[in-house]
XYZ file of C-alpha atoms in Angstrom:
522
model
C -16.807 4.828 10.632
C -18.658 3.966 14.226
C -18.123 1.115 16.388
C -19.011 -1.710 13.768
C -16.183 -0.519 11.968
C -14.058 -2.645 14.702
C -16.647 -5.631 14.312
C -15.390 -9.299 14.283
C -16.373 -10.195 10.272
C -17.129 -13.944 9.757
C -15.777 -16.110 6.701
C -17.674 -17.265 3.609
C -15.377 -19.871 2.238
C -17.587 -21.004 -0.128
C -18.139 -19.091 -3.520
C -21.573 -17.779 -3.750
C -22.831 -15.944 -6.960
C -24.234 -12.113 -6.794
C -27.490 -10.679 -7.577
C -26.745 -8.643 -10.574
C -27.898 -5.351 -11.346
C -27.441 -4.279 -14.969
C -24.948 -5.682 -16.689
C -21.201 -6.904 -16.171
C -19.117 -6.409 -19.289
C -18.816 -9.576 -21.395
C -15.230 -9.032 -21.570
C -14.331 -8.610 -18.210
C -12.694 -12.439 -16.485
C -11.032 -12.481 -13.503
C -10.883 -12.301 -10.305
C -10.502 -9.036 -8.029
C -8.866 -9.888 -4.924
C -8.998 -7.263 -1.512
C -6.890 -7.290 1.381
C -8.216 -6.278 4.883
C -8.293 -6.006 9.238
C -11.822 -8.658 9.392
C -10.711 -9.763 13.056
C -11.014 -6.930 15.929
C -10.953 -9.009 19.420
C -10.438 -12.277 20.252
C -11.606 -13.806 24.358
C -11.573 -10.189 26.337
C -8.286 -8.699 24.512
C -8.572 -5.968 21.399
C -7.020 -4.801 18.904
C -6.183 -1.511 19.194
C -5.326 0.023 15.627
C -7.484 -0.322 12.684
C -4.575 -1.585 10.895
C -3.767 -4.450 13.752
C -6.759 -6.554 12.727
C -6.003 -10.281 11.514
C -6.493 -10.309 7.791
C -9.834 -10.992 6.051
C -9.130 -11.696 1.889
C -12.148 -11.169 -0.115
C -12.668 -13.226 -3.977
C -14.788 -11.325 -6.118
C -14.582 -13.321 -9.977
C -16.557 -12.245 -12.803
C -17.183 -14.394 -15.701
C -20.179 -14.360 -18.686
C -21.544 -11.663 -16.833
C -21.982 -13.301 -12.915
C -19.800 -12.815 -9.962
C -19.135 -14.936 -7.199
C -18.054 -14.484 -3.290
C -15.948 -16.137 -1.228
C -14.180 -15.260 2.361
C -11.283 -16.225 4.503
C -9.365 -15.539 6.886
C -5.537 -15.774 6.199
C -4.145 -18.423 8.753
C -1.216 -16.777 9.684
C 0.691 -18.350 11.801
C -0.157 -15.096 14.681
C -4.044 -15.719 13.861
C -3.562 -20.224 15.004
C -1.543 -18.419 17.820
C -3.948 -15.908 19.325
C -6.809 -18.571 18.340
C -4.948 -21.358 20.221
C -5.162 -18.998 23.692
C -8.027 -17.340 22.620
C -6.398 -14.235 23.568
C -4.372 -11.744 21.577
C -1.192 -12.961 21.801
C 1.612 -11.713 18.995
C 2.342 -7.854 18.916
C 0.996 -5.942 15.908
C 2.472 -2.222 15.374
C -0.362 -0.603 17.451
C -0.856 -3.204 19.484
C 1.731 -4.354 22.121
C 0.429 -7.936 23.106
C 1.769 -8.674 26.822
C 1.632 -12.091 28.421
C -2.129 -13.270 30.719
C -0.705 -12.803 33.737
C -1.456 -15.809 35.497
C 2.155 -17.079 32.783
C 5.011 -17.685 34.345
C 8.637 -15.669 34.674
C 10.122 -17.182 31.992
C 7.662 -17.542 30.023
C 7.285 -13.527 30.104
C 11.505 -13.099 30.367
C 11.132 -14.938 26.556
C 8.291 -12.359 25.370
C 10.277 -9.494 26.568
C 13.721 -10.735 24.358
C 10.818 -11.827 21.358
C 10.386 -7.925 21.552
C 13.570 -6.239 22.038
C 15.212 -7.539 19.626
C 11.456 -8.043 17.349
C 10.501 -10.885 15.499
C 7.274 -9.029 13.764
C 3.832 -10.357 13.203
C 3.466 -13.015 9.622
C -0.138 -10.942 9.434
C -0.650 -9.915 6.518
C -3.817 -8.116 6.317
C -2.160 -5.312 3.736
C -2.032 -5.372 0.444
C -1.319 -9.098 -2.090
C 2.227 -10.136 -3.719
C 2.867 -11.868 -6.544
C 6.053 -12.794 -7.030
C 6.634 -14.984 -10.212
C 3.620 -17.070 -10.617
C 2.433 -17.060 -6.874
C 0.376 -15.141 -5.519
C 1.124 -13.993 -1.550
C -0.755 -11.703 1.823
C 1.334 -9.247 2.807
C 1.650 -6.392 5.479
C 5.057 -4.658 6.057
C 6.853 -7.182 7.504
C 9.963 -10.055 6.935
C 6.651 -12.278 6.471
C 4.113 -13.720 4.377
C 1.982 -15.572 3.308
C 1.462 -17.362 -0.119
C -2.243 -18.337 -0.483
C -4.472 -20.025 -3.194
C -5.290 -16.779 -5.823
C -9.113 -19.333 -6.288
C -9.817 -20.697 -2.840
C -7.667 -18.383 -0.839
C -6.303 -21.430 1.516
C -3.351 -20.002 2.785
C -0.232 -21.988 2.325
C 2.993 -21.390 2.734
C 5.073 -18.617 5.895
C 7.705 -17.334 3.287
C 10.552 -15.067 4.940
C 12.387 -12.777 3.067
C 15.118 -12.439 4.948
C 15.944 -15.612 4.471
C 16.881 -14.594 0.255
C 17.621 -10.393 1.050
C 19.092 -8.978 4.375
C 14.887 -6.852 5.148
C 13.069 -6.680 8.611
C 10.500 -4.503 6.752
C 9.175 -4.658 3.010
C 6.537 -2.647 0.892
C 3.276 -4.105 0.292
C 2.689 -1.581 -3.316
C 6.068 -3.811 -6.243
C 6.056 -2.446 -9.648
C 5.078 -5.259 -12.119
C 7.254 -4.460 -15.927
C 5.924 -6.033 -19.228
C 7.897 -9.029 -18.537
C 5.947 -9.700 -15.291
C 9.204 -8.675 -13.409
C 8.419 -7.687 -9.936
C 10.337 -4.760 -8.075
C 10.347 -4.310 -3.728
C 12.101 -1.879 -1.638
C 13.056 -3.524 1.500
C 15.145 -1.636 4.790
C 17.898 -3.183 6.883
C 18.007 -2.862 10.783
C 21.063 -2.280 11.876
C 23.141 -5.207 10.041
C 26.565 -5.231 10.660
C 25.966 -2.225 11.845
C 24.374 -0.357 8.670
C 21.349 0.274 8.320
C 20.176 0.842 4.806
C 17.040 0.053 1.448
C 17.355 -2.337 -0.510
C 15.998 -1.928 -3.292
C 15.416 -5.379 -5.802
C 14.210 -7.695 -8.135
C 13.019 -10.658 -8.379
C 11.812 -12.916 -12.391
C 9.243 -13.899 -13.043
C 10.636 -16.472 -15.003
C 13.260 -18.533 -12.830
C 16.847 -18.890 -12.632
C 18.593 -21.413 -15.220
C 19.080 -24.978 -12.931
C 16.335 -23.096 -10.512
C 13.059 -25.521 -10.850
C 9.925 -24.125 -12.292
C 7.970 -24.983 -9.506
C 10.913 -23.516 -7.276
C 10.213 -20.351 -4.710
C 9.949 -17.067 -7.100
C 12.164 -16.041 -4.297
C 15.118 -18.044 -4.887
C 15.748 -16.074 -8.131
C 16.252 -12.698 -6.791
C 18.589 -10.140 -7.523
C 19.661 -7.061 -5.202
C 19.514 -3.820 -8.063
C 21.423 -1.746 -5.427
C 21.715 -0.845 -1.405
C 21.263 2.962 -0.616
C 22.685 3.576 3.647
C 20.240 5.518 5.387
C 20.625 9.637 6.565
C 20.764 8.574 10.232
C 21.896 4.917 10.977
C 19.801 4.580 13.418
C 16.470 6.075 12.431
C 15.300 5.033 8.780
C 12.589 6.309 6.782
C 9.384 4.688 6.610
C 8.549 3.367 3.197
C 4.828 2.370 1.828
C 5.229 2.877 -1.680
C 7.792 4.335 -4.784
C 8.321 4.705 -8.039
C 9.261 3.921 -11.862
C 10.212 4.912 -15.093
C 11.384 3.004 -17.802
C 14.975 4.261 -16.812
C 14.352 5.458 -12.933
C 13.647 3.904 -9.280
C 12.015 6.966 -7.274
C 13.071 6.394 -3.674
C 12.026 9.381 -0.902
C 13.880 9.019 1.782
C 10.913 10.971 4.363
C 11.702 12.342 7.945
C 8.882 10.178 9.028
C 11.465 7.734 10.780
C 11.313 4.568 13.090
C 14.144 5.136 16.041
C 14.909 1.006 16.403
C 16.620 2.262 19.699
C 12.908 2.933 21.003
C 10.763 -0.281 19.163
C 14.232 -2.238 21.222
C 12.946 -0.890 25.165
C 8.988 -0.298 23.887
C 7.817 -3.165 25.190
C 9.630 -2.525 28.747
C 7.964 1.083 28.389
C 4.275 0.195 28.125
C 4.087 1.465 24.961
C 3.387 0.063 21.057
C 5.576 -0.141 17.799
C 4.016 2.676 16.400
C 4.495 5.406 19.084
C 8.683 4.625 17.372
C 7.387 6.404 14.394
C 8.668 9.655 14.994
C 7.847 13.187 12.390
C 10.405 15.612 12.347
C 9.042 18.695 10.091
C 12.180 20.496 10.232
C 13.828 18.302 8.354
C 14.041 18.101 4.176
C 13.063 15.203 2.004
C 15.604 13.790 -0.162
C 14.056 11.783 -3.832
C 16.786 9.744 -4.451
C 16.984 9.391 -8.665
C 18.026 5.604 -9.122
C 19.210 4.075 -12.156
C 17.267 0.818 -12.972
C 20.872 -0.187 -15.288
C 22.885 0.558 -13.599
C 22.363 0.519 -9.557
C 23.764 4.371 -9.294
C 22.091 7.389 -7.725
C 21.851 10.327 -10.053
C 24.898 13.050 -9.430
C 22.234 15.399 -8.787
C 20.847 15.490 -5.295
C 17.080 16.671 -5.041
C 15.453 17.566 -1.805
C 12.163 19.163 -0.475
C 10.558 19.790 2.809
C 9.389 17.740 5.022
C 5.927 15.848 3.759
C 4.718 11.977 4.248
C 3.740 10.302 1.248
C 1.931 6.422 1.766
C 1.290 6.632 -1.564
C 2.904 7.538 -4.981
C 0.396 7.631 -7.939
C 2.758 7.512 -10.677
C 6.150 8.086 -12.520
C 7.501 8.718 -15.911
C 10.266 10.551 -17.957
C 9.891 13.912 -20.721
C 12.790 15.804 -22.343
C 15.344 15.224 -19.994
C 13.310 15.170 -16.712
C 11.207 12.609 -14.076
C 7.813 13.077 -13.128
C 7.311 12.176 -9.541
C 2.853 12.488 -8.654
C 2.562 11.628 -5.152
C -0.727 11.893 -2.339
C 1.249 14.103 0.392
C 0.484 14.804 3.925
C 1.511 17.618 6.126
C 2.009 15.664 9.557
C 1.206 12.189 10.570
C -2.603 12.539 11.565
C -3.745 9.740 9.192
C -2.267 6.630 11.600
C -3.662 8.233 14.460
C -7.424 8.341 12.942
C -7.642 4.891 12.123
C -6.810 3.666 16.739
C -10.240 2.209 16.769
C -10.765 4.360 19.923
C -10.870 7.392 17.391
C -12.982 5.430 15.450
C -15.750 4.529 17.518
C -16.300 8.166 18.618
C -16.313 9.169 15.296
C -13.205 11.890 15.352
C -13.681 14.153 12.484
C -11.463 16.631 11.310
C -11.950 19.209 14.276
C -11.567 16.778 16.454
C -8.483 15.175 15.486
C -6.629 18.075 12.867
C -6.672 15.183 10.781
C -4.667 16.532 7.404
C -6.091 16.725 4.631
C -3.895 14.913 1.559
C -2.816 16.893 -1.474
C -1.412 15.181 -5.070
C 1.304 16.366 -5.373
C 3.652 16.642 -8.875
C 7.217 16.989 -8.460
C 9.858 17.509 -11.455
C 13.667 16.398 -10.663
C 15.760 17.620 -13.875
C 17.699 14.710 -15.088
C 21.116 17.064 -16.972
C 23.970 18.547 -15.244
C 23.815 21.720 -13.188
C 27.111 22.524 -13.734
C 27.099 25.517 -15.849
C 23.768 26.443 -14.588
C 23.876 29.758 -12.056
C 22.676 28.751 -8.045
C 18.898 30.063 -7.948
C 17.672 28.687 -11.420
C 15.216 26.361 -12.379
C 16.347 23.944 -13.758
C 12.882 22.706 -14.860
C 12.182 23.296 -18.455
C 8.671 21.599 -18.797
C 5.583 24.331 -19.738
C 2.588 22.190 -18.288
C 3.734 22.166 -14.801
C 4.699 25.318 -12.080
C 7.101 22.403 -10.011
C 10.477 23.896 -9.565
C 13.586 22.330 -9.465
C 16.134 25.464 -7.961
C 19.769 25.050 -8.599
C 21.052 25.760 -4.208
C 24.897 25.359 -5.454
C 26.699 22.727 -7.251
C 24.815 18.704 -7.090
C 22.329 20.190 -4.810
C 18.121 21.186 -6.155
C 15.746 22.122 -3.788
C 12.192 21.733 -5.518
C 9.252 22.895 -5.340
C 5.261 20.142 -5.706
C 2.859 21.669 -8.106
C -0.536 20.415 -6.292
C -2.696 19.124 -8.584
C -5.378 18.730 -6.332
C -6.700 18.073 -2.483
C -8.660 15.753 -0.776
C -7.304 12.703 -2.605
C -6.028 9.018 -1.289
C -5.339 4.772 -2.599
C -4.347 5.866 -5.936
C -4.974 4.027 -8.910
C -4.480 4.503 -12.622
C -4.563 1.753 -15.857
C -1.624 0.280 -14.962
C -1.282 -0.117 -18.552
C 0.199 3.436 -17.828
C 3.131 2.692 -15.463
C 5.353 4.835 -15.685
C 4.869 6.963 -18.774
C 2.744 10.119 -18.886
C -0.249 9.647 -17.385
C -3.548 11.771 -17.628
C -6.434 9.668 -15.404
C -6.384 8.970 -11.715
C -8.877 6.665 -9.357
C -9.134 7.066 -5.783
C -11.459 7.589 -2.879
C -12.154 11.283 -1.013
C -10.679 11.551 1.958
C -11.529 16.133 1.979
C -12.648 15.794 5.722
C -11.892 12.586 6.888
C -9.926 9.689 6.082
C -12.346 7.632 5.820
C -14.149 7.880 2.373
C -17.606 8.349 1.633
C -17.147 8.917 -2.292
C -14.138 8.241 -4.619
C -13.485 9.216 -7.712
C -11.593 10.108 -11.380
C -9.619 12.729 -11.798
C -8.112 14.426 -14.424
C -4.498 16.138 -14.573
C -4.998 18.115 -17.410
C -8.475 19.704 -17.290
C -8.246 19.517 -13.347
C -11.547 18.266 -13.445
C -12.876 15.478 -10.848
C -16.107 13.597 -11.304
C -17.821 11.573 -8.093
C -20.598 8.815 -7.653
C -21.983 8.583 -3.756
C -24.416 6.925 -2.378
C -26.090 7.305 1.080
C -25.278 5.272 4.167
C -22.488 3.837 1.705
C -18.332 3.260 1.939
C -16.591 2.879 -1.111
C -13.007 0.466 -1.099
C -10.224 1.293 -3.330
C -11.664 2.582 -6.774
C -9.688 -0.400 -9.399
C -9.175 -0.062 -12.978
C -8.855 -2.626 -15.171
C -8.375 -1.371 -18.546
C -10.877 -3.767 -21.843
C -8.696 -5.570 -23.970
C -7.794 -3.448 -27.065
C -8.867 -0.378 -25.596
C -8.855 2.527 -27.588
C -8.074 4.859 -25.006
C -6.620 5.812 -21.363
C -9.825 5.451 -19.187
C -11.429 2.253 -21.908
C -12.342 0.484 -19.459
C -14.267 -0.166 -15.850
C -13.504 0.832 -12.037
C -14.372 -1.949 -9.967
C -15.521 -1.099 -6.082
C -16.265 -2.966 -2.823
C -18.901 -1.163 -1.484
C -20.231 -1.596 2.833
C -23.460 -0.635 2.123
C -24.611 0.286 6.215
C -28.330 1.180 4.883
C -30.319 -1.173 7.295
C -31.759 -4.527 5.186
C -30.312 -3.990 1.543
C -27.446 -6.077 0.629
C -23.188 -4.094 0.486
C -22.019 -4.989 -3.746
C -19.471 -3.663 -6.462
C -19.821 -1.855 -7.768
C -19.015 -1.570 -11.687
C -17.569 2.326 -13.173
C -17.677 2.647 -16.931
C -14.659 4.645 -16.796
C -15.000 6.706 -19.221
C -18.267 8.488 -18.233
C -17.501 7.016 -14.546
C -21.967 5.952 -14.455
C -22.752 2.750 -13.169
C -23.645 0.029 -15.033
C -23.686 -2.778 -12.310
C -23.272 -3.746 -9.419
C -23.520 -7.136 -8.296
C -24.557 -7.515 -5.009
C -23.064 -9.608 -2.343
C -24.624 -12.661 -0.273
C -23.355 -11.136 2.774
C -21.195 -9.209 4.900
C -18.437 -6.820 3.288
C -15.631 -4.460 5.750
C -13.854 -2.184 4.849
C -10.470 -3.343 3.877
C -7.163 -1.617 2.246
C -5.770 -2.640 -1.102
C -6.073 -5.194 -3.322
C -5.388 -6.550 -6.854
C -7.031 -7.849 -10.124
C -5.873 -10.770 -11.635
C -7.477 -11.733 -15.591
C -8.328 -15.348 -16.392
C -5.885 -15.608 -18.583
C -3.047 -15.361 -15.279
């Protein structure tokens, strides 16, 4: 990933038909939305971290064997303010914005106050979320921006805090079969309490609410969990969901609120206020979806950093949790622009390769079980949960494979036992050059790659009325760095992981982060 990855993109808001090679399955009808940073410099100012770039949204619409592409910048308040000032004036996690030196003292004082009690950015450049029938561009702050999923036009700005006491919310929600959305937010020192809030947004508005009303107005709090440490809440990017449980990992990767309040004065970015405490353990919360209460047994494991859950499911008195885990925070460091421009690799940064870890949490009471006994009874895993004392189990994961990130599954089996996972290969670098299909049962992995091509997230789309878990296609937006060749959307047969078609885009694609697929019936 060289300097060209941090150059500003150009939006292409009008739909343009792609040149298709091969045959796109006729049943593939819908739109793949992708989100990621697209503007890295404004005037003479530049972002210091790749994740800070202003959002560029892409849509790839499949219909009758054809694909059309369009892209737009998210017209957030951040975008408008930066463009009007012709410089970066809104701070992001890895980039602190300071006033133009020509501004007066009062302006600088107001800027300082805004950073002491942060009013976060609304630059939703990480993913898309569906609440009710509406779609929103999101990062992880309290602001999301409604968008038109067809035209990608930006609409109203929404503040979570008007409906829930949360300052940060994950960009990886879950959806159930009824269309309800589940998510987790963090409350920073509200009435002296720092806590995690688990909530549900119903698919259908409550009685008495307008059909067109914002779905968040009907939000239901499932439960609140106090932080283990009052002023250092754990960073949470995703979580797990089964039929009966919500899984939240409280990891020793924390945001120091006091340091965050003084970061601007100290001349450092907010990301420097995130700290990893390897000497501390990780607490895995298992919350009953119906009662909102945590299980009596507490589950602990060693220090780790988890950004992405793969899946979670229940089996014979156990909850199984699959995650992608790191031993440190070097992943974030890899994406500082200075490192990307220097083509910094594994040896230069000490990049910690992630591992695919499977944890097993026994649900049944540990009363009468001897200290030191392993309570896991499943035969297909080597994961353990050993009783340390009454009500406390120490869990050791089974490592299924290494070097896989941005995991996706057939979401129809989310919360159920799955066999296949699709992801990016990051064995040597956080910037993937391959995508893979991993079989959790045989541990076999098959790959797709092409010279000088950088794939995005591998998104599985099930064939209607499919006969097996991997009956469908995998869609991958690919940045093609070969001179004179187009970037493209790759369509892989999910069973064989062989290419069935590619749609060459008339224009550049840029490295993105996450996205979702909207079937046409939606």
